[in-house]
């Protein structure tokens, strides 16, 4: 038990002034929920006054949310806490010196998705800014998703270097990973259980004091900082693993000529008494900024936090990385399905016109980060196909990583007109409503191809209309005779 730090916390008294670094989709709801708690007096939202995001400062101080999309209750809460003068957004990092606790909610994207190395630069800048103004008896909490070992390693080193103070003696340090999802930010922070991991017990307890007041349904789950980092990366790694397992099952079912959804129903029927199988849904691939990267944070972590040599089956690849490989194979499988169907109607992939429906990585969402449709688009184009992209939810102007020459349009008729193959990558409600006869008329050929990556189409209806149907996991339908 480090008495000095506990002594400093006791002298400082309960946390009253809080700083939140990074006014993004994690920092903003976190800051206003702290501000709304009667236990706290004032919250500073720290935001660099940069050309790309400095605009948030004035917006927030006017009580407006700079976040896109619907976030129930957020705009009202911002206006309330600004009106009560309990929240202030600022670019003046020297105000960190007034804070009893500072949290950092700065994103850690990949520099280049291909090499899977995270770009910690923005986070490091934030940590440096905090270190410069850190005072004895304060608490620092990292909320960003980070490689296990970062809190007790890089973050601790930078804070100590910049402040001249010692973590665990002069200030507390913890990791409390965010678990928010766009569209339900306030609800998630209030209701999800909160993992709180300090570099020592005193830091953990102080961090519990910070997060306890904002939880309604959620409970605090204290642990070590490294265990908290592993928890966050593992919870997404396990989801990715579950998806990979059902994707592999779908590939097997195609090869065995059976319907994966029958098998899924069967497996899923084992419920309760701890025997539930938690089987998820096969699909055209896995996108987003969580599941596509957190496995690699975990994998890196096990080499960074090498408490002792890892004992693992000789020559075997990590199960988790293999799962990533299976999920990343699904867009390629979608292309194989398209090629196979086009061959059945005597059309090579080269020169084929493909209507790619769905650029977003989630159904009925505008979020296209790391979309599995992108590798499909790239490889289909490389094979000589002409690919036109439709997505009614995605704003072509702001969609990330749209390949050179790719246009995303909201004009479905234009994308379907003259298409040899229609390939569905997102399960948007618009695609569930597609009428086979209408689509066929637009395609303008007797046997267009339909490749269903999200199980939104009824195979029999499309086959009856003359389509060559291929569906993920639909081994029972993928070899149907092509109508005359
Ligand atoms: N997917 C499948 N089959 C499934 C579920 C998802 O193919 O059964 C695909 C989706 O199409 C998508 C990708 O996986 O391309 C990711 O889907 P997701 O539902 O996991 O959505 P994310 O990436 O927004 O994950 C977030 C994570 N939340 C946080 O990091 C706080 C994840 O831990 C949550 O489980 C998930 O939201 C959720 O449940 O909504």
Short mmCIF file of C-alpha atoms and ligand atoms in Angstrom, two decimals:
data_model
loop_
_atom_site.label_atom_id
_atom_site.label_comp_id
_atom_site.label_asym_id
_atom_site.label_seq_id
_atom_site.Cartn_x
_atom_site.Cartn_y
_atom_site.Cartn_z
CA UNK A 1 0.00 0.00 0.00
CA UNK A 2 1.67 3.26 -1.03
CA UNK A 3 0.85 5.51 1.90
CA UNK A 4 2.30 8.65 0.31
CA UNK A 5 -0.21 8.63 -2.55
CA UNK A 6 -3.09 7.77 -0.23
CA UNK A 7 -1.97 10.61 2.03
CA UNK A 8 -1.96 13.03 -0.91
CA UNK A 9 -5.47 11.92 -1.96
CA UNK A 10 -6.69 12.35 1.63
CA UNK A 11 -5.20 15.86 1.83
CA UNK A 12 -6.75 16.79 -1.50
CA UNK A 13 -10.14 15.41 -0.46
CA UNK A 14 -12.85 14.10 -2.81
CA UNK A 15 -12.50 14.66 -6.57
CA UNK A 16 -14.19 17.94 -7.47
CA UNK A 17 -12.60 19.25 -10.68
CA UNK A 18 -12.14 16.92 -13.65
CA UNK A 19 -10.39 17.29 -17.00
CA UNK A 20 -11.29 15.24 -20.09
CA UNK A 21 -8.77 15.29 -22.93
CA UNK A 22 -10.20 14.76 -26.42
CA UNK A 23 -13.64 16.08 -27.34
CA UNK A 24 -14.65 13.15 -29.54
CA UNK A 25 -17.44 10.57 -29.41
CA UNK A 26 -15.97 9.16 -26.19
CA UNK A 27 -14.73 12.33 -24.43
CA UNK A 28 -17.81 14.52 -24.92
CA UNK A 29 -20.39 12.19 -23.32
CA UNK A 30 -17.89 11.26 -20.59
CA UNK A 31 -17.24 14.94 -19.77
CA UNK A 32 -20.90 16.00 -19.63
CA UNK A 33 -21.84 12.97 -17.53
CA UNK A 34 -19.11 13.89 -15.02
CA UNK A 35 -20.41 17.49 -15.11
CA UNK A 36 -23.98 16.32 -14.52
CA UNK A 37 -23.01 14.38 -11.37
CA UNK A 38 -23.69 16.40 -8.19
CA UNK A 39 -20.50 14.97 -6.65
CA UNK A 40 -18.34 17.08 -9.00
CA UNK A 41 -18.08 20.88 -9.30
CA UNK A 42 -16.46 21.55 -12.67
CA UNK A 43 -15.34 19.66 -15.78
CA UNK A 44 -12.94 21.03 -18.38
CA UNK A 45 -13.18 19.47 -21.84
CA UNK A 46 -9.72 19.89 -23.38
CA UNK A 47 -9.61 20.18 -27.15
CA UNK A 48 -6.62 21.23 -29.28
CA UNK A 49 -7.52 24.30 -31.31
CA UNK A 50 -6.46 22.57 -34.52
CA UNK A 51 -7.77 23.44 -38.01
CA UNK A 52 -9.61 20.10 -38.23
CA UNK A 53 -11.29 20.04 -34.84
CA UNK A 54 -10.87 23.41 -33.11
CA UNK A 55 -14.44 24.27 -34.18
CA UNK A 56 -15.71 21.96 -31.44
CA UNK A 57 -14.62 24.39 -28.71
CA UNK A 58 -17.10 27.12 -29.58
CA UNK A 59 -19.84 24.63 -30.45
CA UNK A 60 -19.57 22.90 -27.08
CA UNK A 61 -19.36 26.17 -25.15
CA UNK A 62 -22.55 27.23 -26.95
CA UNK A 63 -24.22 24.04 -25.70
CA UNK A 64 -24.18 22.29 -29.07
CA UNK A 65 -22.89 18.83 -29.91
CA UNK A 66 -20.30 18.60 -32.71
CA UNK A 67 -20.99 14.86 -33.09
CA UNK A 68 -22.78 13.58 -36.20
CA UNK A 69 -25.84 11.38 -35.99
CA UNK A 70 -28.48 10.89 -33.35
CA UNK A 71 -27.22 10.68 -29.75
CA UNK A 72 -30.29 10.56 -27.47
CA UNK A 73 -30.05 13.09 -24.65
CA UNK A 74 -26.57 14.35 -25.45
CA UNK A 75 -27.34 17.79 -26.90
CA UNK A 76 -29.72 18.57 -24.01
CA UNK A 77 -27.17 17.45 -21.45
CA UNK A 78 -24.44 19.59 -23.02
CA UNK A 79 -26.74 22.63 -22.93
CA UNK A 80 -27.66 21.91 -19.31
CA UNK A 81 -24.15 21.56 -17.92
CA UNK A 82 -22.89 24.53 -19.94
CA UNK A 83 -25.82 26.57 -18.63
CA UNK A 84 -24.99 25.51 -15.08
CA UNK A 85 -21.35 26.47 -15.72
CA UNK A 86 -20.31 22.93 -14.74
CA UNK A 87 -18.68 22.23 -18.11
CA UNK A 88 -16.27 24.36 -20.14
CA UNK A 89 -14.39 23.38 -23.30
CA UNK A 90 -10.92 24.87 -23.60
CA UNK A 91 -7.65 24.62 -25.53
CA UNK A 92 -5.74 25.89 -22.49
CA UNK A 93 -4.05 22.75 -21.17
CA UNK A 94 -2.57 24.66 -18.23
CA UNK A 95 -5.98 24.24 -16.60
CA UNK A 96 -4.99 20.59 -16.07
CA UNK A 97 -3.22 21.98 -12.99
CA UNK A 98 -6.65 22.76 -11.50
CA UNK A 99 -7.91 19.19 -11.98
CA UNK A 100 -8.13 16.48 -9.34
CA UNK A 101 -8.56 13.87 -12.07
CA UNK A 102 -7.85 13.87 -15.81
CA UNK A 103 -9.09 11.30 -18.32
CA UNK A 104 -7.78 10.84 -21.87
CA UNK A 105 -10.20 9.68 -24.56
CA UNK A 106 -8.09 10.01 -27.70
CA UNK A 107 -8.46 7.57 -30.55
CA UNK A 108 -5.67 5.17 -31.49
CA UNK A 109 -6.22 4.41 -35.21
CA UNK A 110 -3.86 2.39 -37.35
CA UNK A 111 -1.24 4.45 -39.17
CA UNK A 112 -1.80 2.14 -42.09
CA UNK A 113 -4.41 -0.60 -41.76
CA UNK A 114 -2.14 -2.90 -43.73
CA UNK A 115 0.68 -3.04 -41.19
CA UNK A 116 -1.63 -2.93 -38.19
CA UNK A 117 0.67 -0.65 -36.19
CA UNK A 118 -1.40 1.77 -34.13
CA UNK A 119 -0.74 5.48 -34.39
CA UNK A 120 -0.30 6.55 -30.78
CA UNK A 121 0.87 10.06 -31.78
CA UNK A 122 -2.34 11.88 -30.83
CA UNK A 123 -2.51 9.96 -27.54
CA UNK A 124 1.15 10.69 -26.77
CA UNK A 125 0.55 14.41 -27.40
CA UNK A 126 -2.37 14.29 -25.00
CA UNK A 127 -0.35 12.48 -22.34
CA UNK A 128 2.48 15.02 -22.70
CA UNK A 129 0.05 17.91 -22.31
CA UNK A 130 -1.32 16.35 -19.13
CA UNK A 131 2.17 15.61 -17.78
CA UNK A 132 3.27 19.21 -18.24
CA UNK A 133 0.64 20.49 -15.82
CA UNK A 134 0.17 17.50 -13.53
CA UNK A 135 0.07 18.26 -9.79
CA UNK A 136 0.78 16.00 -6.81
CA UNK A 137 -2.32 14.19 -5.56
CA UNK A 138 -4.04 14.10 -8.96
CA UNK A 139 -5.25 11.06 -10.89
CA UNK A 140 -4.73 10.27 -14.60
CA UNK A 141 -6.96 7.74 -16.39
CA UNK A 142 -6.51 6.46 -19.96
CA UNK A 143 -9.81 5.57 -21.68
CA UNK A 144 -8.49 4.95 -25.20
CA UNK A 145 -8.11 1.39 -26.45
CA UNK A 146 -4.41 0.67 -26.04
CA UNK A 147 -1.94 -2.17 -26.34
CA UNK A 148 -1.64 -4.01 -23.01
CA UNK A 149 1.36 -2.64 -21.16
CA UNK A 150 0.84 0.96 -22.32
CA UNK A 151 -0.47 2.35 -19.02
CA UNK A 152 2.34 0.97 -16.87
CA UNK A 153 4.83 1.54 -19.72
CA UNK A 154 4.78 4.38 -22.23
CA UNK A 155 2.05 6.43 -20.50
CA UNK A 156 3.69 6.22 -17.07
CA UNK A 157 7.12 7.11 -18.51
CA UNK A 158 5.85 10.18 -20.37
CA UNK A 159 3.83 11.46 -17.41
CA UNK A 160 6.80 11.08 -15.06
CA UNK A 161 9.21 12.65 -17.54
CA UNK A 162 6.99 15.67 -18.18
CA UNK A 163 5.88 16.23 -14.58
CA UNK A 164 8.97 15.22 -12.62
CA UNK A 165 6.52 13.36 -10.38
CA UNK A 166 6.40 9.61 -9.64
CA UNK A 167 3.37 7.53 -10.61
CA UNK A 168 1.95 5.58 -7.69
CA UNK A 169 3.59 7.97 -5.21
CA UNK A 170 2.82 11.53 -6.35
CA UNK A 171 -0.11 10.83 -8.68
CA UNK A 172 -2.49 7.98 -9.41
CA UNK A 173 -2.62 6.28 -12.82
CA UNK A 174 -5.28 3.92 -14.22
CA UNK A 175 -6.91 2.54 -17.35
CA UNK A 176 -10.72 2.54 -17.67
CA UNK A 177 -11.48 1.46 -21.26
CA UNK A 178 -14.44 3.04 -23.03
CA UNK A 179 -17.19 0.68 -24.19
CA UNK A 180 -19.41 3.13 -26.02
CA UNK A 181 -21.19 2.59 -29.30
CA UNK A 182 -22.25 5.36 -31.60
CA UNK A 183 -25.96 6.06 -31.23
CA UNK A 184 -26.07 5.08 -27.55
CA UNK A 185 -23.13 6.95 -26.01
CA UNK A 186 -24.77 8.23 -22.80
CA UNK A 187 -26.67 4.97 -22.25
CA UNK A 188 -23.52 2.87 -22.65
CA UNK A 189 -21.46 4.94 -20.19
CA UNK A 190 -24.25 4.91 -17.60
CA UNK A 191 -25.30 1.28 -18.00
CA UNK A 192 -22.31 -0.81 -19.06
CA UNK A 193 -20.19 -2.21 -16.26
CA UNK A 194 -16.99 -0.18 -15.99
CA UNK A 195 -13.60 -1.88 -15.91
CA UNK A 196 -11.27 0.21 -13.73
CA UNK A 197 -7.61 -0.81 -13.58
CA UNK A 198 -5.01 1.12 -11.54
CA UNK A 199 -1.25 0.67 -11.53
CA UNK A 200 -1.75 0.04 -7.82
CA UNK A 201 -4.69 -0.42 -5.42
CA UNK A 202 -4.68 3.22 -4.31
CA UNK A 203 -4.99 4.38 -7.95
CA UNK A 204 -7.71 1.81 -8.61
CA UNK A 205 -9.73 3.00 -5.62
CA UNK A 206 -9.37 6.67 -6.61
CA UNK A 207 -10.49 5.82 -10.17
CA UNK A 208 -13.54 4.02 -8.75
CA UNK A 209 -14.38 7.27 -6.92
CA UNK A 210 -14.26 9.04 -10.29
CA UNK A 211 -16.48 6.64 -12.28
CA UNK A 212 -18.92 5.50 -9.59
CA UNK A 213 -21.12 8.64 -9.71
CA UNK A 214 -21.87 8.37 -13.45
CA UNK A 215 -22.98 4.73 -13.36
CA UNK A 216 -26.71 4.01 -13.13
CA UNK A 217 -27.14 0.30 -14.00
CA UNK A 218 -23.46 -0.47 -14.53
CA UNK A 219 -21.19 -1.65 -11.72
CA UNK A 220 -17.49 -0.99 -11.18
CA UNK A 221 -15.13 -3.91 -11.89
CA UNK A 222 -11.73 -3.12 -10.34
CA UNK A 223 -8.54 -4.86 -11.49
CA UNK A 224 -4.95 -4.05 -12.46
CA UNK A 225 -4.20 -1.59 -15.29
CA UNK A 226 -2.79 -4.33 -17.52
CA UNK A 227 -5.74 -6.63 -16.84
CA UNK A 228 -8.03 -3.74 -17.84
CA UNK A 229 -6.12 -3.25 -21.10
CA UNK A 230 -6.34 -6.98 -21.82
CA UNK A 231 -10.07 -7.01 -20.95
CA UNK A 232 -10.87 -4.31 -23.50
CA UNK A 233 -8.84 -5.83 -26.30
CA UNK A 234 -10.02 -9.35 -25.44
CA UNK A 235 -13.73 -8.50 -25.42
CA UNK A 236 -13.46 -7.45 -29.06
CA UNK A 237 -11.04 -10.25 -29.92
CA UNK A 238 -13.59 -12.76 -28.62
CA UNK A 239 -16.40 -11.20 -30.66
CA UNK A 240 -14.20 -11.36 -33.76
CA UNK A 241 -13.42 -15.01 -32.91
CA UNK A 242 -17.12 -15.85 -32.58
CA UNK A 243 -17.80 -14.27 -35.96
CA UNK A 244 -14.88 -16.14 -37.54
CA UNK A 245 -16.18 -19.41 -36.13
CA UNK A 246 -19.59 -18.98 -37.78
CA UNK A 247 -17.96 -17.71 -40.99
CA UNK A 248 -15.86 -20.89 -41.15
CA UNK A 249 -19.00 -22.94 -40.47
CA UNK A 250 -20.71 -21.10 -43.37
CA UNK A 251 -17.85 -22.00 -45.71
CA UNK A 252 -18.09 -25.64 -44.60
CA UNK A 253 -21.86 -25.63 -45.16
CA UNK A 254 -21.41 -24.27 -48.67
CA UNK A 255 -18.91 -27.06 -49.39
CA UNK A 256 -21.27 -29.67 -47.91
CA UNK A 257 -24.34 -28.36 -49.75
CA UNK A 258 -26.34 -27.47 -46.63
CA UNK A 259 -27.91 -24.32 -45.21
CA UNK A 260 -25.78 -22.73 -42.49
CA UNK A 261 -28.89 -21.01 -41.08
CA UNK A 262 -30.50 -24.40 -40.39
CA UNK A 263 -27.33 -25.43 -38.58
CA UNK A 264 -27.22 -22.10 -36.74
CA UNK A 265 -30.82 -22.57 -35.55
CA UNK A 266 -29.93 -26.05 -34.37
CA UNK A 267 -26.78 -25.01 -32.53
CA UNK A 268 -28.51 -21.96 -31.05
CA UNK A 269 -31.26 -24.18 -29.64
CA UNK A 270 -28.83 -25.29 -26.92
CA UNK A 271 -29.71 -22.66 -24.34
CA UNK A 272 -29.39 -22.00 -20.66
CA UNK A 273 -27.65 -23.85 -17.81
CA UNK A 274 -24.33 -22.48 -19.07
CA UNK A 275 -24.50 -24.51 -22.29
CA UNK A 276 -25.50 -21.61 -24.58
CA UNK A 277 -23.29 -21.61 -27.66
CA UNK A 278 -23.46 -17.87 -28.50
CA UNK A 279 -23.32 -18.57 -32.23
CA UNK A 280 -23.30 -15.33 -34.20
CA UNK A 281 -24.08 -14.56 -37.86
CA UNK A 282 -21.98 -15.36 -40.95
CA UNK A 283 -21.48 -12.57 -43.44
CA UNK A 284 -19.45 -10.80 -46.09
CA UNK A 285 -16.75 -9.82 -43.59
CA UNK A 286 -15.95 -7.75 -40.51
CA UNK A 287 -15.42 -3.99 -40.59
CA UNK A 288 -15.33 -1.15 -38.09
CA UNK A 289 -12.57 0.27 -35.93
CA UNK A 290 -12.92 -2.11 -32.98
CA UNK A 291 -12.86 -5.71 -34.15
CA UNK A 292 -10.43 -5.09 -36.99
CA UNK A 293 -7.68 -3.83 -34.69
CA UNK A 294 -8.15 -4.94 -31.09
CA UNK A 295 -6.90 -8.46 -31.77
CA UNK A 296 -3.58 -6.98 -32.89
CA UNK A 297 -3.40 -4.82 -29.75
CA UNK A 298 -3.79 -8.01 -27.70
CA UNK A 299 -1.23 -9.91 -29.75
CA UNK A 300 1.29 -7.08 -29.40
CA UNK A 301 0.49 -6.88 -25.70
CA UNK A 302 1.47 -10.45 -25.00
CA UNK A 303 4.94 -9.69 -26.37
CA UNK A 304 5.21 -6.31 -24.62
CA UNK A 305 4.04 -7.51 -21.20
CA UNK A 306 6.31 -10.52 -21.16
CA UNK A 307 6.12 -11.45 -17.51
CA UNK A 308 7.37 -14.86 -18.58
CA UNK A 309 7.85 -16.73 -21.88
CA UNK A 310 4.53 -17.60 -23.58
CA UNK A 311 3.90 -21.34 -23.61
CA UNK A 312 1.96 -22.09 -26.83
CA UNK A 313 1.55 -25.05 -29.24
CA UNK A 314 4.78 -25.32 -31.26
CA UNK A 315 4.47 -23.76 -34.75
CA UNK A 316 0.79 -22.97 -34.33
CA UNK A 317 -0.52 -19.53 -35.35
CA UNK A 318 -2.48 -17.53 -32.79
CA UNK A 319 -6.12 -18.60 -32.84
CA UNK A 320 -7.07 -14.93 -32.60
CA UNK A 321 -4.97 -13.90 -35.61
CA UNK A 322 -6.28 -16.89 -37.56
CA UNK A 323 -9.81 -15.66 -36.78
CA UNK A 324 -8.88 -12.28 -38.21
CA UNK A 325 -7.64 -14.07 -41.32
CA UNK A 326 -10.92 -15.96 -41.75
CA UNK A 327 -12.99 -12.78 -41.37
CA UNK A 328 -10.70 -10.93 -43.77
CA UNK A 329 -11.12 -13.82 -46.25
CA UNK A 330 -14.89 -13.33 -46.51
CA UNK A 331 -14.71 -10.46 -49.06
CA UNK A 332 -12.49 -12.70 -51.19
CA UNK A 333 -15.04 -15.47 -50.82
CA UNK A 334 -17.73 -13.06 -52.01
CA UNK A 335 -15.66 -12.46 -55.14
CA UNK A 336 -15.19 -16.20 -55.65
CA UNK A 337 -18.98 -16.62 -55.44
CA UNK A 338 -19.48 -13.83 -57.98
CA UNK A 339 -16.85 -15.30 -60.34
CA UNK A 340 -18.39 -18.77 -60.08
CA UNK A 341 -21.88 -17.47 -60.85
CA UNK A 342 -20.68 -15.32 -63.74
CA UNK A 343 -18.91 -18.35 -65.19
CA UNK A 344 -22.21 -20.23 -65.12
CA UNK A 345 -23.65 -17.61 -67.50
CA UNK A 346 -20.54 -17.56 -69.63
CA UNK A 347 -19.30 -14.17 -68.42
CA UNK A 348 -15.70 -13.75 -67.25
CA UNK A 349 -15.09 -11.46 -64.28
CA UNK A 350 -13.01 -9.25 -66.59
CA UNK A 351 -15.40 -6.77 -68.11
CA UNK A 352 -18.30 -7.82 -65.93
CA UNK A 353 -20.48 -5.02 -64.54
CA UNK A 354 -20.91 -5.46 -60.78
CA UNK A 355 -23.41 -3.52 -58.64
CA UNK A 356 -21.90 -3.42 -55.13
CA UNK A 357 -24.71 -2.73 -52.67
CA UNK A 358 -23.60 -1.52 -49.24
CA UNK A 359 -20.39 0.36 -48.39
CA UNK A 360 -21.11 0.76 -44.64
CA UNK A 361 -19.66 -1.96 -42.38
CA UNK A 362 -22.89 -2.22 -40.37
CA UNK A 363 -26.53 -2.67 -41.40
CA UNK A 364 -28.54 0.57 -41.57
CA UNK A 365 -25.52 2.68 -40.63
CA UNK A 366 -23.40 5.36 -42.32
CA UNK A 367 -20.24 4.07 -40.66
CA UNK A 368 -17.87 2.76 -43.32
CA UNK A 369 -14.62 2.53 -41.35
CA UNK A 370 -12.55 -0.46 -42.50
CA UNK A 371 -15.49 -1.72 -44.54
CA UNK A 372 -15.07 -5.28 -45.96
CA UNK A 373 -16.55 -3.94 -49.20
CA UNK A 374 -13.28 -2.09 -49.86
CA UNK A 375 -11.06 -5.18 -50.42
CA UNK A 376 -13.84 -6.70 -52.54
CA UNK A 377 -13.96 -3.53 -54.65
CA UNK A 378 -10.18 -3.44 -55.04
CA UNK A 379 -9.79 -7.10 -56.06
CA UNK A 380 -12.81 -7.06 -58.38
CA UNK A 381 -11.41 -4.01 -60.16
CA UNK A 382 -7.99 -5.64 -60.33
CA UNK A 383 -9.67 -8.63 -61.99
CA UNK A 384 -11.05 -6.29 -64.63
CA UNK A 385 -14.61 -5.88 -63.44
CA UNK A 386 -16.44 -2.56 -63.56
CA UNK A 387 -17.80 -1.96 -60.04
CA UNK A 388 -20.42 0.66 -59.18
CA UNK A 389 -21.13 1.25 -55.48
CA UNK A 390 -24.48 2.08 -53.91
CA UNK A 391 -25.12 2.93 -50.27
CA UNK A 392 -28.08 5.11 -49.23
CA UNK A 393 -26.66 5.61 -45.74
CA UNK A 394 -23.10 6.65 -46.55
CA UNK A 395 -22.25 10.25 -47.47
CA UNK A 396 -19.91 9.96 -50.48
CA UNK A 397 -18.25 13.24 -49.45
CA UNK A 398 -17.18 12.09 -46.00
CA UNK A 399 -16.82 8.30 -46.36
CA UNK A 400 -13.32 7.24 -45.24
CA UNK A 401 -10.81 5.35 -47.45
CA UNK A 402 -12.92 5.34 -50.64
CA UNK A 403 -10.57 3.88 -53.29
CA UNK A 404 -9.38 6.10 -56.12
CA UNK A 405 -11.98 6.15 -58.88
CA UNK A 406 -14.71 4.61 -56.74
CA UNK A 407 -17.95 6.59 -56.59
CA UNK A 408 -20.55 5.89 -53.98
CA UNK A 409 -23.98 6.88 -55.15
CA UNK A 410 -27.47 6.97 -53.66
CA UNK A 411 -28.92 6.25 -57.13
CA UNK A 412 -29.78 2.56 -56.94
CA UNK A 413 -31.29 2.39 -60.43
CA UNK A 414 -28.10 3.79 -61.96
CA UNK A 415 -25.98 1.18 -60.17
CA UNK A 416 -28.30 -1.71 -61.11
CA UNK A 417 -28.78 -0.67 -64.75
CA UNK A 418 -26.94 -3.09 -67.00
CA UNK A 419 -25.37 -4.96 -64.09
CA UNK A 420 -24.29 -8.54 -64.74
CA UNK A 421 -23.97 -9.20 -60.99
CA UNK A 422 -25.56 -7.66 -57.89
CA UNK A 423 -23.40 -8.18 -54.75
CA UNK A 424 -24.89 -7.30 -51.34
CA UNK A 425 -22.30 -6.34 -48.67
CA UNK A 426 -24.50 -4.57 -46.08
CA UNK A 427 -27.84 -5.75 -44.75
CA UNK A 428 -29.46 -2.33 -45.15
CA UNK A 429 -33.25 -2.37 -44.96
CA UNK A 430 -33.35 -0.98 -48.52
CA UNK A 431 -31.82 -4.23 -49.77
CA UNK A 432 -34.23 -6.43 -47.85
CA UNK A 433 -36.98 -4.64 -49.81
CA UNK A 434 -35.49 -5.28 -53.27
CA UNK A 435 -37.96 -6.83 -55.74
CA UNK A 436 -36.30 -9.51 -57.93
CA UNK A 437 -38.38 -8.68 -61.03
CA UNK A 438 -37.59 -4.97 -60.78
CA UNK A 439 -33.88 -5.63 -60.28
CA UNK A 440 -33.82 -8.05 -63.19
CA UNK A 441 -35.50 -5.50 -65.46
CA UNK A 442 -32.81 -2.97 -64.57
CA UNK A 443 -30.01 -5.50 -65.08
CA UNK A 444 -31.45 -6.17 -68.50
CA UNK A 445 -30.15 -9.71 -69.00
CA UNK A 446 -31.89 -13.07 -68.71
CA UNK A 447 -29.78 -14.50 -65.88
CA UNK A 448 -28.19 -11.81 -63.71
CA UNK A 449 -26.15 -12.91 -60.70
CA UNK A 450 -27.11 -12.21 -57.08
CA UNK A 451 -24.49 -12.70 -54.33
CA UNK A 452 -26.03 -12.20 -50.89
CA UNK A 453 -23.44 -11.41 -48.20
CA UNK A 454 -25.91 -10.66 -45.39
CA UNK A 455 -28.76 -13.13 -45.85
CA UNK A 456 -31.24 -10.41 -46.84
CA UNK A 457 -32.62 -12.08 -49.99
CA UNK A 458 -35.01 -15.02 -50.28
CA UNK A 459 -33.08 -17.43 -52.56
CA UNK A 460 -36.19 -19.06 -54.07
CA UNK A 461 -37.75 -15.72 -55.11
CA UNK A 462 -34.56 -14.61 -56.89
CA UNK A 463 -33.91 -18.02 -58.47
CA UNK A 464 -37.52 -18.14 -59.72
CA UNK A 465 -36.91 -14.78 -61.41
CA UNK A 466 -33.96 -16.26 -63.31
CA UNK A 467 -31.08 -15.03 -61.12
CA UNK A 468 -28.00 -17.14 -60.55
CA UNK A 469 -28.04 -17.06 -56.73
CA UNK A 470 -25.08 -17.44 -54.37
CA UNK A 471 -25.37 -16.80 -50.66
CA UNK A 472 -22.86 -16.99 -47.80
CA UNK A 473 -23.45 -20.35 -46.14
CA UNK A 474 -26.25 -21.34 -48.52
CA UNK A 475 -24.79 -24.64 -49.71
CA UNK A 476 -28.39 -25.82 -50.14
CA UNK A 477 -29.07 -23.19 -52.85
CA UNK A 478 -25.73 -22.23 -54.37
CA UNK A 479 -25.75 -25.04 -56.93
CA UNK A 480 -29.33 -24.53 -58.16
CA UNK A 481 -29.92 -25.15 -61.88
CA UNK A 482 -30.07 -21.90 -63.85
CA UNK A 483 -33.63 -21.30 -65.14
CA UNK A 484 -34.17 -21.53 -68.93
N1 LIG B 1 -20.62 -8.95 -37.83
C1 LIG B 1 -20.83 -10.20 -38.43
N2 LIG B 1 -21.55 -11.13 -37.76
C2 LIG B 1 -22.06 -10.88 -36.50
C3 LIG B 1 -21.82 -9.62 -35.91
C4 LIG B 1 -21.11 -8.67 -36.60
O1 LIG B 1 -20.39 -10.44 -39.55
O2 LIG B 1 -22.72 -11.76 -35.96
C5 LIG B 1 -19.84 -7.95 -38.55
C6 LIG B 1 -20.63 -6.70 -38.83
O3 LIG B 1 -21.25 -6.80 -40.10
C7 LIG B 1 -19.55 -5.63 -38.84
C8 LIG B 1 -18.51 -6.16 -37.86
O4 LIG B 1 -18.77 -7.54 -37.70
O5 LIG B 1 -18.96 -5.51 -40.12
C9 LIG B 1 -18.50 -5.47 -36.50
O6 LIG B 1 -19.82 -5.52 -36.02
P1 LIG B 1 -20.13 -5.18 -34.45
O7 LIG B 1 -21.59 -5.48 -34.26
O8 LIG B 1 -19.16 -5.85 -33.58
O9 LIG B 1 -19.99 -3.60 -34.38
P2 LIG B 1 -18.78 -2.71 -33.87
O10 LIG B 1 -17.56 -2.94 -34.66
O11 LIG B 1 -19.32 -1.33 -33.77
O12 LIG B 1 -18.47 -3.29 -32.39
C10 LIG B 1 -18.82 -2.52 -31.27
C11 LIG B 1 -17.92 -2.98 -30.14
N3 LIG B 1 -18.19 -2.11 -29.00
C12 LIG B 1 -17.16 -1.47 -28.42
O13 LIG B 1 -16.02 -1.56 -28.78
C13 LIG B 1 -17.53 -0.61 -27.27
C14 LIG B 1 -18.22 -4.40 -29.77
O14 LIG B 1 -17.48 -4.74 -28.58
C15 LIG B 1 -19.68 -4.57 -29.48
O15 LIG B 1 -19.93 -5.94 -29.20
C16 LIG B 1 -20.48 -4.17 -30.73
O16 LIG B 1 -20.19 -2.78 -30.99
C17 LIG B 1 -21.97 -4.32 -30.47
O17 LIG B 1 -22.33 -5.34 -29.83
O18 LIG B 1 -22.73 -3.46 -30.95
#
